[in-house]
Structure formats: structure tokens, C-alpha cells
Short mmCIF file of C-alpha atoms and ligand atoms in Angstrom, two decimals:
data_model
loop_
_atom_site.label_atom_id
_atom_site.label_comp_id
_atom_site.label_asym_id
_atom_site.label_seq_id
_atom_site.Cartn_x
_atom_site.Cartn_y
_atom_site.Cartn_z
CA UNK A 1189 -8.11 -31.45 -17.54
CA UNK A 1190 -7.30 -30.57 -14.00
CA UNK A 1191 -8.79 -27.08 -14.34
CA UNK A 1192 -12.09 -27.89 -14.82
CA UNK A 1193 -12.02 -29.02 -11.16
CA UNK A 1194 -10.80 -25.69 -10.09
CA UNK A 1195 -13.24 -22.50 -9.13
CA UNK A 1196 -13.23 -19.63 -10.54
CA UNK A 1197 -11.26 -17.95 -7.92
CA UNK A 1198 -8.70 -20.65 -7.44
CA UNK A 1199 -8.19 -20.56 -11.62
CA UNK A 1200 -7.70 -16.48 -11.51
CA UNK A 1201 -5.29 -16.88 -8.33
CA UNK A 1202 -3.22 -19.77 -10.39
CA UNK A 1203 -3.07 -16.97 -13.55
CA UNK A 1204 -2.42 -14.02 -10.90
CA UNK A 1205 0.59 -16.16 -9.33
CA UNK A 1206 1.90 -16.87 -13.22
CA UNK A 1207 1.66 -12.76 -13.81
CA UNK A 1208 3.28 -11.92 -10.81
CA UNK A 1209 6.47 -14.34 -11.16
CA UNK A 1210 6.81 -12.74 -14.79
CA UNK A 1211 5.61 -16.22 -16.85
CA UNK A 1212 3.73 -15.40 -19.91
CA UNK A 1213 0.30 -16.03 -20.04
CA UNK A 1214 -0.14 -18.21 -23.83
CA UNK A 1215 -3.61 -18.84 -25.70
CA UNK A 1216 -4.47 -22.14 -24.42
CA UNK A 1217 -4.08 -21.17 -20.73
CA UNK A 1218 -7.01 -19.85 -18.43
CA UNK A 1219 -7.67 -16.35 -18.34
CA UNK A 1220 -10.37 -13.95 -16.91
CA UNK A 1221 -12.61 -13.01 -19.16
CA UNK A 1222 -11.64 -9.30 -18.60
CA UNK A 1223 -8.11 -10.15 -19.60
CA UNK A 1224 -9.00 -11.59 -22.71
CA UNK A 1225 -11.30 -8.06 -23.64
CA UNK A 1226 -8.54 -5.85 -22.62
CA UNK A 1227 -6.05 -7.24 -24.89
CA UNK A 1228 -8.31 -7.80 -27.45
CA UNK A 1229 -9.26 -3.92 -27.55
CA UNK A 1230 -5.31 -3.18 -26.82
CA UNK A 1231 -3.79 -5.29 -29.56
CA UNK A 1232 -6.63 -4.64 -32.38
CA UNK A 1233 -6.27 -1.02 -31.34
CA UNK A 1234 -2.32 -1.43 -32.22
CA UNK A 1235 -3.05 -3.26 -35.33
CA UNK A 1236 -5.52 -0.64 -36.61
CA UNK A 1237 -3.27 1.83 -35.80
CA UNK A 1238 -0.28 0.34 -38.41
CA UNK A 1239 -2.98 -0.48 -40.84
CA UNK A 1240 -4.31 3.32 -40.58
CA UNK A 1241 -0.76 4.45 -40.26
CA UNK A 1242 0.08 3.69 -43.60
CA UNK A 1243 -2.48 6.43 -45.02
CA UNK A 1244 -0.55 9.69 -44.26
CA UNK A 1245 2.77 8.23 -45.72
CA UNK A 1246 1.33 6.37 -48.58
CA UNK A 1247 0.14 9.70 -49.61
CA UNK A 1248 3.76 10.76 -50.45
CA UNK A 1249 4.88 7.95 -52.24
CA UNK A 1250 4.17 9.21 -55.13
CA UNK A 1251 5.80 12.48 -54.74
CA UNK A 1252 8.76 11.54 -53.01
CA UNK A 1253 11.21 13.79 -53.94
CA UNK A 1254 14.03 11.40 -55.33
CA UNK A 1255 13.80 7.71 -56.79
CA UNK A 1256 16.08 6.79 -53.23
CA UNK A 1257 13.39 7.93 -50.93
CA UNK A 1258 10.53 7.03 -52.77
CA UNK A 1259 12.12 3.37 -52.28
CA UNK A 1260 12.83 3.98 -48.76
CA UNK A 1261 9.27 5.02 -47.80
CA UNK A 1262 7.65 2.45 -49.30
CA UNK A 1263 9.56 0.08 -48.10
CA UNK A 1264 8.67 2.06 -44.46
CA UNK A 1265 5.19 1.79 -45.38
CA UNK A 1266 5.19 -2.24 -46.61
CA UNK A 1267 6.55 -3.17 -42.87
CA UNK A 1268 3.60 -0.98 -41.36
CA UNK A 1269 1.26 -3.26 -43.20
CA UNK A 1270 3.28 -6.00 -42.01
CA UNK A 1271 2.77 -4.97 -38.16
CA UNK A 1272 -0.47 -4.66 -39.06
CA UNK A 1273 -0.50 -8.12 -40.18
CA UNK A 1274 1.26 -10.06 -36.68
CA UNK A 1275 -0.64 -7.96 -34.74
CA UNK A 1276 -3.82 -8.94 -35.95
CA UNK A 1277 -2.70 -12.46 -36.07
CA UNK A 1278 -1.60 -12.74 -32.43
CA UNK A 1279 -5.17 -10.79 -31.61
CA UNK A 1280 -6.60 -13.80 -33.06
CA UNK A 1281 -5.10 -16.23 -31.17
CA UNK A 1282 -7.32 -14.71 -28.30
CA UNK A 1283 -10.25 -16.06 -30.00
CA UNK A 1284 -11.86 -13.56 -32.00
CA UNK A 1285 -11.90 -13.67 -35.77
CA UNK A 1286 -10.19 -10.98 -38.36
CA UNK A 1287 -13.38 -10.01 -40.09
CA UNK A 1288 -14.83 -8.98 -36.72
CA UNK A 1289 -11.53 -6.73 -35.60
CA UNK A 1290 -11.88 -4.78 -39.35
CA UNK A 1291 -15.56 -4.62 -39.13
CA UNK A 1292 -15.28 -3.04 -35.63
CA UNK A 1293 -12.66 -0.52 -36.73
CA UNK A 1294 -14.94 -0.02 -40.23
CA UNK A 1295 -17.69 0.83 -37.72
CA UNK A 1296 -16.13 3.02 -35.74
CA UNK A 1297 -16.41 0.98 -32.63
CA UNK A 1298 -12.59 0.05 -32.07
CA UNK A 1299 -10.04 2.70 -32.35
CA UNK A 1300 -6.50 3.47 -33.40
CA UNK A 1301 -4.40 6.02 -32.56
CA UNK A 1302 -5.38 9.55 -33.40
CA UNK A 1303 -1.86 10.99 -34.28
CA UNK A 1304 -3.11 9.18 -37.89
CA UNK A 1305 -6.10 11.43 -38.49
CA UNK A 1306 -3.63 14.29 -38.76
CA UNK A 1307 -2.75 15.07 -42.44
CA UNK A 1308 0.98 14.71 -43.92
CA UNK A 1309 1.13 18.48 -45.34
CA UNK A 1310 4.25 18.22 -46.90
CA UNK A 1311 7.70 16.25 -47.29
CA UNK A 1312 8.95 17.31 -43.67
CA UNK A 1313 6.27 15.44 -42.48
CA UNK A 1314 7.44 12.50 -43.52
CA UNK A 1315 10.74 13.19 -42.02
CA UNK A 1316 8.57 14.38 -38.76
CA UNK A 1317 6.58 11.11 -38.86
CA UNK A 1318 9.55 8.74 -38.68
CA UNK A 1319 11.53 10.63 -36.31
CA UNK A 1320 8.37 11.62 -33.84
CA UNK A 1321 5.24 9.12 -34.49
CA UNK A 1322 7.68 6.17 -34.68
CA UNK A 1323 9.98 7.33 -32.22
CA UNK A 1324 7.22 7.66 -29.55
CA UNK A 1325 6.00 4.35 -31.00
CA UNK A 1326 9.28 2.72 -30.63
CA UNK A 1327 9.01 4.19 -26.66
CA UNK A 1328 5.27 2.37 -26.14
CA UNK A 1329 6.14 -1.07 -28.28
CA UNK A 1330 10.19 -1.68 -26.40
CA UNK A 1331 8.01 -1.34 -22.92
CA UNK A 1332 5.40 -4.12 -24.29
CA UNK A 1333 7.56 -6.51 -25.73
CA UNK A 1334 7.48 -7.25 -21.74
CA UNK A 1335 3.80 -7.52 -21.45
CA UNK A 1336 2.10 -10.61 -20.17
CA UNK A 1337 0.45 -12.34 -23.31
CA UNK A 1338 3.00 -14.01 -24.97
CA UNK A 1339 2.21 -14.19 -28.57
CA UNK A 1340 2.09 -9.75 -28.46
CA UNK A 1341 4.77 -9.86 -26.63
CA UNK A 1342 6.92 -12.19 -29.59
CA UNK A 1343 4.84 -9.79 -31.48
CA UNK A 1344 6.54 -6.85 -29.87
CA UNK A 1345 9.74 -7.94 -30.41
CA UNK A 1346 10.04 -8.40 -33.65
CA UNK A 1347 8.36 -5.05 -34.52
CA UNK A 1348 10.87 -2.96 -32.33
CA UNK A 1349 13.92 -4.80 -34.48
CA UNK A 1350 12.01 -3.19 -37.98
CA UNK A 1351 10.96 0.22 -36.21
CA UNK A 1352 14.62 1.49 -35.60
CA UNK A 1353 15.00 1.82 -39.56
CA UNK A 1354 11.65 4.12 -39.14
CA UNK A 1355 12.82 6.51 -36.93
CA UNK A 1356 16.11 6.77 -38.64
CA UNK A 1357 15.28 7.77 -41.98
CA UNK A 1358 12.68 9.62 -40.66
CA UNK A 1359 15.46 11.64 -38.66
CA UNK A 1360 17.74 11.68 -41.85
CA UNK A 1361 15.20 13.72 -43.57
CA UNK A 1362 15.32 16.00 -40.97
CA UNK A 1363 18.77 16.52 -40.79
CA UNK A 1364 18.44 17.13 -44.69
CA UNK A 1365 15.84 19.54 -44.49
CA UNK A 1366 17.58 21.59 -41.85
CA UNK A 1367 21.00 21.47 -43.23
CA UNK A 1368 19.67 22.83 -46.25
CA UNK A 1369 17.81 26.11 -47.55
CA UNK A 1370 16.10 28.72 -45.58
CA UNK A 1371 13.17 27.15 -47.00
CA UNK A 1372 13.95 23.51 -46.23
CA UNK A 1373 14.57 24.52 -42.88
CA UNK A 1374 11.95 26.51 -41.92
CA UNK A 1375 9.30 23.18 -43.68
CA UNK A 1376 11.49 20.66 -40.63
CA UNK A 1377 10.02 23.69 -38.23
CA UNK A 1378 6.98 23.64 -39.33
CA UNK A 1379 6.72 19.61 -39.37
CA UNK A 1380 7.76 19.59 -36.01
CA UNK A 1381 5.21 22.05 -34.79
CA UNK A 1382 2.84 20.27 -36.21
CA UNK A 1383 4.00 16.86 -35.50
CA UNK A 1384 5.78 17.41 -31.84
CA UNK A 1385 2.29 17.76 -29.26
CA UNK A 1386 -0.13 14.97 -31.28
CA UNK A 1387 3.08 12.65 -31.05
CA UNK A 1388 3.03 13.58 -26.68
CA UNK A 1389 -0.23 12.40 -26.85
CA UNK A 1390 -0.23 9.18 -28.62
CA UNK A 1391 0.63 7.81 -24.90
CA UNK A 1392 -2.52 8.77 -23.63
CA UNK A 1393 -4.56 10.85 -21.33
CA UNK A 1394 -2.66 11.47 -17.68
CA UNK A 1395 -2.39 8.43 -15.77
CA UNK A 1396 -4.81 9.88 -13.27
CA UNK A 1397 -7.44 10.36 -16.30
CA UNK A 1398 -6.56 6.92 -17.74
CA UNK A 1399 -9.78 4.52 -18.18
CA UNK A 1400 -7.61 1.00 -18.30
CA UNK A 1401 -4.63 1.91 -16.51
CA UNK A 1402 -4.70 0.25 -13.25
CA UNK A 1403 -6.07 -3.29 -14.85
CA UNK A 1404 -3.71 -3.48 -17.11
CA UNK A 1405 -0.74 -2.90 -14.57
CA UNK A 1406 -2.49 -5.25 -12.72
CA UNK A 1407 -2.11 -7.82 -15.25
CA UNK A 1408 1.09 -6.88 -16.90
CA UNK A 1409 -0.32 -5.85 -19.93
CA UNK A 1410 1.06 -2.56 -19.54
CA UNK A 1411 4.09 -2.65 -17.82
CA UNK A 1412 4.86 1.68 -17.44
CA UNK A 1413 2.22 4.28 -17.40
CA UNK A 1414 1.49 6.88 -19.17
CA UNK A 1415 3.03 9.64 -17.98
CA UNK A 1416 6.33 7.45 -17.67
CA UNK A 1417 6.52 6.65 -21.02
CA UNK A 1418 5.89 10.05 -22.36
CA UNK A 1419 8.15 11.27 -20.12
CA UNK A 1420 11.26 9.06 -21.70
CA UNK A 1421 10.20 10.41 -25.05
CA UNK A 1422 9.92 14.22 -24.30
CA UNK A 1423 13.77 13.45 -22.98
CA UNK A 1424 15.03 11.57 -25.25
CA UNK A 1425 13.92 14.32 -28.15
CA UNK A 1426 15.40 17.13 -26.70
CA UNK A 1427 18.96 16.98 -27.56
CA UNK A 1428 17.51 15.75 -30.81
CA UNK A 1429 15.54 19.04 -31.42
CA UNK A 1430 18.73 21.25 -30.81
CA UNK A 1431 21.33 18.62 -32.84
CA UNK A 1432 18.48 20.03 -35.66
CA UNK A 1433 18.72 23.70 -34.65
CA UNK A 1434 15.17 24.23 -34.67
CA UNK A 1435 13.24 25.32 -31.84
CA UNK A 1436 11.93 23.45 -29.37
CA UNK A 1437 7.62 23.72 -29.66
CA UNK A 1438 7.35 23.58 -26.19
CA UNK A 1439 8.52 27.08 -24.34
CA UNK A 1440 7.44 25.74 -21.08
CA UNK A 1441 10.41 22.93 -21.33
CA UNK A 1442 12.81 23.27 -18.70
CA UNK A 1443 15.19 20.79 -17.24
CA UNK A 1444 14.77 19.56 -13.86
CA UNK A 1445 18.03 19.15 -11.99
CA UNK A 1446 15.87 17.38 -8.89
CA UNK A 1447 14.15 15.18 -11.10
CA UNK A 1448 17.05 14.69 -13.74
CA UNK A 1449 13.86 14.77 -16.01
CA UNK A 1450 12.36 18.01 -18.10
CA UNK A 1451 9.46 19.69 -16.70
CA UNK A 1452 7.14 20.22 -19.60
CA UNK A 1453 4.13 22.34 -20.99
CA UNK A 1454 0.60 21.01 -20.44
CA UNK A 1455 -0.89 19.17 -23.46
CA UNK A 1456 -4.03 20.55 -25.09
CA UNK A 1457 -6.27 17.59 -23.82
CA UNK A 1458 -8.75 19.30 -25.73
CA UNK A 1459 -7.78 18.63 -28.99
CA UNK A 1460 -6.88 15.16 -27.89
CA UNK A 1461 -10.71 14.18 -26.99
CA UNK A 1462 -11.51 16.33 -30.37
CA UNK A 1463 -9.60 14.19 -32.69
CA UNK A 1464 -10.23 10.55 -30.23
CA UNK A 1465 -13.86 11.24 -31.11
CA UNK A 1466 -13.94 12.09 -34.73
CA UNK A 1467 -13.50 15.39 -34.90
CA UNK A 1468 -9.43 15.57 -36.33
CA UNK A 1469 -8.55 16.62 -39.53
CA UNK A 1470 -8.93 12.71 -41.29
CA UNK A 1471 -10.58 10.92 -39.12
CA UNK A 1472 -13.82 10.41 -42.13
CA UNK A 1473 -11.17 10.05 -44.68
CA UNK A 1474 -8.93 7.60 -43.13
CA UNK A 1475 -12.02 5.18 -42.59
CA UNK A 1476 -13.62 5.52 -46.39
CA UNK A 1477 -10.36 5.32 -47.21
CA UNK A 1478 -9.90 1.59 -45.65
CA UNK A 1479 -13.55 0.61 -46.99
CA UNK A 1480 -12.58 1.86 -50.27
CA UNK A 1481 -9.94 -0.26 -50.46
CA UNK A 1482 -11.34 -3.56 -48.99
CA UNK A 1483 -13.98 -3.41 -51.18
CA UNK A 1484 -11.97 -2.62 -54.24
CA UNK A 1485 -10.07 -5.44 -53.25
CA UNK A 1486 -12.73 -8.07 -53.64
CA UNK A 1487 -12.25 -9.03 -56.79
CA UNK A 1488 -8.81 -10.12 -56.06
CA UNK A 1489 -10.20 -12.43 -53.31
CA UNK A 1490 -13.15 -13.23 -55.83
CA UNK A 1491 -10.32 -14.05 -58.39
CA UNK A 1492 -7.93 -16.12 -55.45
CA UNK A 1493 -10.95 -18.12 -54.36
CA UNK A 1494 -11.97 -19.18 -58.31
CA UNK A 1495 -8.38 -20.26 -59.02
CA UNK A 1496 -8.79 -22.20 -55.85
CA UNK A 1497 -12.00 -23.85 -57.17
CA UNK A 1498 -10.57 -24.44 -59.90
CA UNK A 1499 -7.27 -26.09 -59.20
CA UNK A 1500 -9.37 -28.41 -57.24
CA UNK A 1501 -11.66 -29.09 -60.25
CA UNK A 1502 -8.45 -30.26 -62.24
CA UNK A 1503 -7.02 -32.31 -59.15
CA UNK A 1504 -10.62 -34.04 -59.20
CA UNK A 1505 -10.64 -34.25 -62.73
CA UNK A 1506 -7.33 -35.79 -63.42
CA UNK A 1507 -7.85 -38.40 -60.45
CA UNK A 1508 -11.33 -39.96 -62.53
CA UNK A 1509 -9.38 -39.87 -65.41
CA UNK A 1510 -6.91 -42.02 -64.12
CA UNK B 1326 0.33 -51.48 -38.62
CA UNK B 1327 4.15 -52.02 -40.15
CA UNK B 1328 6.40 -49.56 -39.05
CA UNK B 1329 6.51 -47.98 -42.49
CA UNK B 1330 3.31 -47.49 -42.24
CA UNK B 1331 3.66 -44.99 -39.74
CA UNK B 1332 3.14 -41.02 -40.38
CA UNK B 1333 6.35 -38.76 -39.50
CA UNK B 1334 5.50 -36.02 -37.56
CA UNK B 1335 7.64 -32.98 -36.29
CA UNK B 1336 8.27 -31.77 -33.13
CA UNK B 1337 8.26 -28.27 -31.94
CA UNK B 1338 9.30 -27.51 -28.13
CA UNK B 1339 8.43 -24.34 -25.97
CA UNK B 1340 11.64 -24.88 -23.87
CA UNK B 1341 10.23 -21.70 -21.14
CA UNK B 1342 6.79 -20.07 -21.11
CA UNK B 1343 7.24 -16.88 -22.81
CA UNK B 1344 9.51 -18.44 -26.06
CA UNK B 1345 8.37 -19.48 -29.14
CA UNK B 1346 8.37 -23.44 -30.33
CA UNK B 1347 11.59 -24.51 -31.62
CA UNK B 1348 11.77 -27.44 -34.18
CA UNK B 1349 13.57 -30.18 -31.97
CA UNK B 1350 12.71 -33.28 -34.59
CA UNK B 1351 10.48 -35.63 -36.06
CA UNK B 1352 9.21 -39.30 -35.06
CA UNK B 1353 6.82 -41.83 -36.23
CA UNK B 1354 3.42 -42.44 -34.78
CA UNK B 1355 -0.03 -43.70 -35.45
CA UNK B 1356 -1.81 -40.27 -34.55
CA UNK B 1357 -1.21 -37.05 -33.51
CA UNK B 1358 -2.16 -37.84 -30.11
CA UNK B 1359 0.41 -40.54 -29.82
CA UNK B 1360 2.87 -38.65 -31.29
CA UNK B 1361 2.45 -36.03 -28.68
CA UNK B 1362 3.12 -38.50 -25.77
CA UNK B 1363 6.16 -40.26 -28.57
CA UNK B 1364 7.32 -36.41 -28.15
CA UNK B 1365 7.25 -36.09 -24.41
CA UNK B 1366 9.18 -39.37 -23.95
CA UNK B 1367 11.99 -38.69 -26.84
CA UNK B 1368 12.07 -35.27 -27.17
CA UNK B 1369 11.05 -33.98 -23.05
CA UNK B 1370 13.09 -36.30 -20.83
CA UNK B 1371 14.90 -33.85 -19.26
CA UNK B 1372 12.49 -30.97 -19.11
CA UNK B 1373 13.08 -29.26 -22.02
CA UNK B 1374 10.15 -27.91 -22.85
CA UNK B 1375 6.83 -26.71 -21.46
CA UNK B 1376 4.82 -27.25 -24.05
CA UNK B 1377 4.83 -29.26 -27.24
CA UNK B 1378 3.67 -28.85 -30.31
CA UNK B 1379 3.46 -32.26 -33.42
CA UNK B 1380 2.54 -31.08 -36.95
CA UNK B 1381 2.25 -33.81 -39.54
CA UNK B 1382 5.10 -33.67 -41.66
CA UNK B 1383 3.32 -33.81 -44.94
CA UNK B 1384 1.66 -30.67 -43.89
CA UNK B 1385 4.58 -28.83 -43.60
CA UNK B 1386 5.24 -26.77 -46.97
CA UNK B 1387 8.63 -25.88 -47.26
CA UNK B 1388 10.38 -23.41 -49.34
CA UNK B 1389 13.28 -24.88 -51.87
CA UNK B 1390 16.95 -24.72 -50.79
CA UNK B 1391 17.74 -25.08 -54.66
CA UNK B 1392 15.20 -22.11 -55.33
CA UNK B 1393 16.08 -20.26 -52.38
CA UNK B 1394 18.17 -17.64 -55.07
CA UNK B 1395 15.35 -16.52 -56.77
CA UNK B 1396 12.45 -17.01 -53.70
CA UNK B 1397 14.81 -14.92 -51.68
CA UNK B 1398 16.41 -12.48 -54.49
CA UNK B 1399 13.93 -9.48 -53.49
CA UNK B 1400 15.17 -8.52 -50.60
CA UNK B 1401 18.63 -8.77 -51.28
CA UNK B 1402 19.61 -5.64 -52.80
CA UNK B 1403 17.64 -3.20 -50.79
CA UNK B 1404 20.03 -2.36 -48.19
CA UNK B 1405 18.15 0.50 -47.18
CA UNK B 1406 15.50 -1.63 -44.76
CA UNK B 1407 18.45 -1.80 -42.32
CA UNK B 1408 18.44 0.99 -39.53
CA UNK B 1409 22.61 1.05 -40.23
CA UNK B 1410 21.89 2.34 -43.56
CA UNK B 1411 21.32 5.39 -41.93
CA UNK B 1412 24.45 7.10 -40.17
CA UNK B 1413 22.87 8.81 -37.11
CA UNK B 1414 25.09 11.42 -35.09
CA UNK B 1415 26.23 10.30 -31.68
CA UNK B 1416 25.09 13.38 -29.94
CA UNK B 1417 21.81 12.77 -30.62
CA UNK B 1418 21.73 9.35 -28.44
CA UNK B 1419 20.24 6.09 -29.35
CA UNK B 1420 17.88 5.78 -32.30
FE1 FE2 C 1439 3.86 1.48 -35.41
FE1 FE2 C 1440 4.91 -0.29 -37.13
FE1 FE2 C 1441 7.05 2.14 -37.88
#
């Protein structure tokens, strides 16, 4: 068609002029090549991230504490795998094939986010995990359901309508747990230590430390930083901390009547680049883990593939015989 | 070819870049690149769409309205995947 005629420039100033009057780029358009590697590593990223995401809660499904919430988690856990699922999907409309996205993340080569290579210690943490890890989730996936590619951005949007159940059962076992015993209390505490600075991090380094920052703004695939995003969150939690009557984990928080924002304590950047390259508490585990169970899996594909085969046998069959 | 002949397609518009295809209808055609232009004419004569998209209609599988009880029935009685199951205090702002 016509854009075969065009130069490489004049095709990347067409896409620029699409980004900048807010159309959505879709598969079948022209797009730098850098564009299409960004999102790829972006949106597999994401996808890895629900797929990983379901290890720390899956581990309490089984020892939920009442038949209610055992139902309730699960079902929390079945739409992570589900996010998983359009997420990988819309990565592949990008050109890249499924099998190569889970043997990168196998591998080690693609990542997902680190907040998932922290254990779940107890049941607060599952009431820390919805409230906090989907919460800041829920921050990063309402700004992308404006980014530029338009199948993550559909993507987006119908993830943020499931996530809002995450948060709030995650915050109803919080408001359990603190209501309660001395005990229960002091195990939301705890879970929110643990939980409240690897959840500030899950938007990434400082934007002035940020690798793909100023690309991605560039091309809408991001459209707030960093350090704008966390900064809703960290604001948005505080009244939610004190509604609990637990403490707040940062002592450095103050509020900023200026900025009509809270200054906050520095994150342990650290322990961030610790856990980002294999160092955190699961990162091995969560990895066998996901081998493990793609490979004990294969006989289930072994056995869909054979019915397959065989339902066309009979079809074949039955059409000589007649 | 007789007009019976012909293979129904369906039509799926992007009405603005950015929105997914919407099924507008179906039409008749030889191939699936006529019925693209068949779906421009018909279905795109006042701009409604921005891209198009023609699936042959015997490669559509479709759930069963008279099934839909049973296909359905899982997810009816688990309440619980809705975020206004959960009552959430007002002070604590939007969740
Ligand atoms: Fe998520
Ligand atoms: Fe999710
Ligand atoms: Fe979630």
C-alpha cells in the first residue's frame, strides 16, 4: 500500500503525528522497530508479573482460614491468571509468539515485578497483598489503560474493572485483622511492614534513574512517571493506614502543605536492585515453580492434542464410510 | 455463481482508532476480499468506521441461547467477584 512508498522518516513522523493527537497506534499500522521492543518487554513483563503473582496467594488457598475466603481468594487468584492470559494475548498481536515470551521469562531473560519474589508469611499478607500490591497495581494499570497501543490499552481496561474487587477484599481482611485480637492486630502490622516499601517500589527506580522512561513518554506508552505514580499511591494509603490504626512504616512521612502531597522516606534502592537481580527471598522458587508446572502440565496438552487426532480420525472415518 | 451460492460473512467495524470492532452485520460475497469492499459500501457510507474487519460466518462458533443456563450457571452464584460485595468505609476514599 501507500506506505511502502514512504521513507523511513516520513513513516515514523506519520506514527509520531498519530501519538501526539492521542490516536491509538493498532497491530497492523507502522511502527519503529524500537516501539514494537519496548512494548513487547513492557507488556510480557506485565503478563509475567500476573502469571508469577499468583504464587504467593496460591500458597494460602489451602489454608484459608474460612470456606468464604478460601472462595474469595481463589477466585482473586483465577482472574490473575486471567490477566495473565489478555496480556499475553495482546503481546502477541505485536508479533512475537507465546512460547518465546514463557521461554524468556523461564530463562531469566524477561522480568516481572519483584514485589512477587517476596514470600506470603502469613494470612495478613494476603490481606496486605490485595490492599498494597494490587492497590499500587490498580495506580500503574488506570494510568495505562491510556497508553498508545491499543490492544494493551483495551487490555488495561478491562483489568482495572476486575482489580477493584482485589484491593477490596484485600482491605477487608485488614480491617478484620485489626478490629480483632491483640494478636490479629499486631499480624495486619506486621504485613504491612513487610508489604508497605516492596509495594513503593513496584513503580520503579526514580525517574532520574529510570532506563526507559523518556522513550516511553515519548511514545505514550507510559503516560506518568515514576515518581508521579508512586506519589498518588503513598497518598492515597495514608488515611487508609490510620482508618486501620496501625502505624504508618514510614516515620519520615510528613504532609506537605506547599505541595498538598506527603514528603516521604527514601526507599532502600538497595534491596530493590537485590531482589530485580535474583537475589529476593523467591526469586529461584517462583521460576522452578512455573517450570514445574508447565512441564507437569504436558500431559494434559499431550492428552488435548490426541483427542484432537482422534476426533479427526472419526470425522475421516465416518466420511469413507459413507 | 447463483446468489445462494454465496458465503455470508459478518461484519465487524472499528468506528474510532482506539475502540474495539463492533458486530455491525453480515452480507453475501464471493470472497473475503469482496466482502471487505461489500462492507465498505453497505456497512461504511457514512464513515463509520476506520477499520473493518469480515469473518466467515461459518467460522463463527457461537455459544447456545437455549444452553446459555447451564454454559453460564458458574458464575452466577458467586457474588463475591464483585468489588460491591465488599462494604468499604468512606473515610478511607476510593477503592
Ligand atoms: Fe496485577
Ligand atoms: Fe491482575
Ligand atoms: Fe489483581
Amino acid at each position: 500500500m501507500a506506505e511502502y512508498n514512504k521513507s523511513e522518516a516520513e513513516l515514523e513522523a506519520v506514527f509520531q503525528q498519530k501519538i501526539d493527537s492521542e490516536q491509538k497506534i493498532e497491530p497492523k499500522d507502522w511502527m519503529p522497530a524500537a516501539y514494537r521492543k519496548n512494548l513487547i518487554r513492557q507488556m510480557s513483563q506485565h503478563a509475567h508479573s500476573e502469571i508469577i503473582g499468583m504464587q504467593p496467594e496460591g500458597n494460602w488457598i489451602t489454608r484459608a482460614p474460612s470456606l468464604r475466603r478460601k472462595t474469595v481468594l481463589l477466585s482473586k487468584v483465577q482472574d490473575e491468571g486471567g490477566h495473565g492470559l489478555y496480556l499475553y494475548s495482546a503481546t502477541e498481536t505485536l508479533g512475537i509468539a507465546r512460547s518465546e515470551l514463557i521461554a524468556a521469562l523461564q530463562s531469566g531473560q524477561a522480568k516481572y515485578a519483584s514485589i512477587f519474589n517476596y514470600p506470603a508469611q502469613t494470612w495478613g499478607d494476603m490481606g496486605a497483598i490485595g490492599w498494597l500490591v494490587d492497590g499500587a497495581a490498580i495506580v500503574n494499570q488506570v494510568s495505562l489503560q491510556r497508553t498508545s497501543y491499543g490492544p494493551y490499552s483495551r487490555g488495561m481496561v478491562r483489568i482495572c474493572k476486575e482489580e477493584s474487587f482485589h484491593q477490596r477484599q484485600g482491605y477487608v481482611i485488614m480491617m478484620e485483622l485489626a478490629k480483632g485480637t491483640p494478636a490479629q492486630k499486631q499480624m495486619a502490622q506486621d504485613s504491612l511492614n513487610r508489604f508497605y516499601w516492596p509495594s513503593l517500589m513496584m513503580f520503579g527506580p526514580h525517574d532520574s534513574e529510570s532506563a526507559h522512561s523518556a522513550k516511553s513518554m515519548k511514545w505514550k506508552i507510559k503516560r506518568e512517571t515514576n515518581d508521579d505514580l508512586r506519589q498518588k499511591f503513598i497518598d492515597q494509603t495514608v488515611p487508609q493506614i490510620a482508618y486501620l490504626g496501625l502505624e504508618h512504616p514510614d516515620k519520615d512521612l510528613v504532609w506537605n502543605e506547599e505541595k498538598g502531597q506527603h514528603d516521604s522516606g527514601e526507599i532502600d534502592w538497595d534491596e530493590f536492585y537485590a531482589v530485580i537481580n535474583g537475589n529476593g527471598h523467591s526469586n529461584r522458587q517462583r521460576i522452578q515453580h512455573h517450570v514445574k508446572a508447565h512441564e507437569e502440565g504436558a500431559w494434559v496438552r499431550d492428552a488435548m492434542s490426541a483427542y484432537q487426532q482422534k476426533k479427526l480420525q472419526r470425522k475421516v472415518n465416518a466420511e469413507t464410510a459413507a | 455463481m447463483s446468489l445462494e451460492k454465496l458465503e455470508l460473512f459478518e461484519v465487524f467495524l472499528r468506528s474510532k482508532r482506539g475502540l474495539d470492532h463492533k458486530h455491525a452485520g453480515s452480507l453475501h460475497a464471493e470472497d473475503k476480499e469482496q466482502a471487505l469492499e461489500y462492507a465498505r459500501d453497505v456497512y461504511t457510507r457514512r464513515s463509520e468506521g476506520v477499520s473493518i474487519w469480515v469473518v466467515k460466518s461459518s467460522d463463527i462458533c457461537a455459544s447456545q441461547e437455549d444452553d446459555s443456563e447451564s454454559f453460564f450457571d458458574p458464575s452466577d452464584d458467586k457474588p463475591y467477584r464483585h468489588a460491591t460485595y465488599y462494604d468499604i468505609p468512606k473515610e478511607v476514599g476510593a477503592m
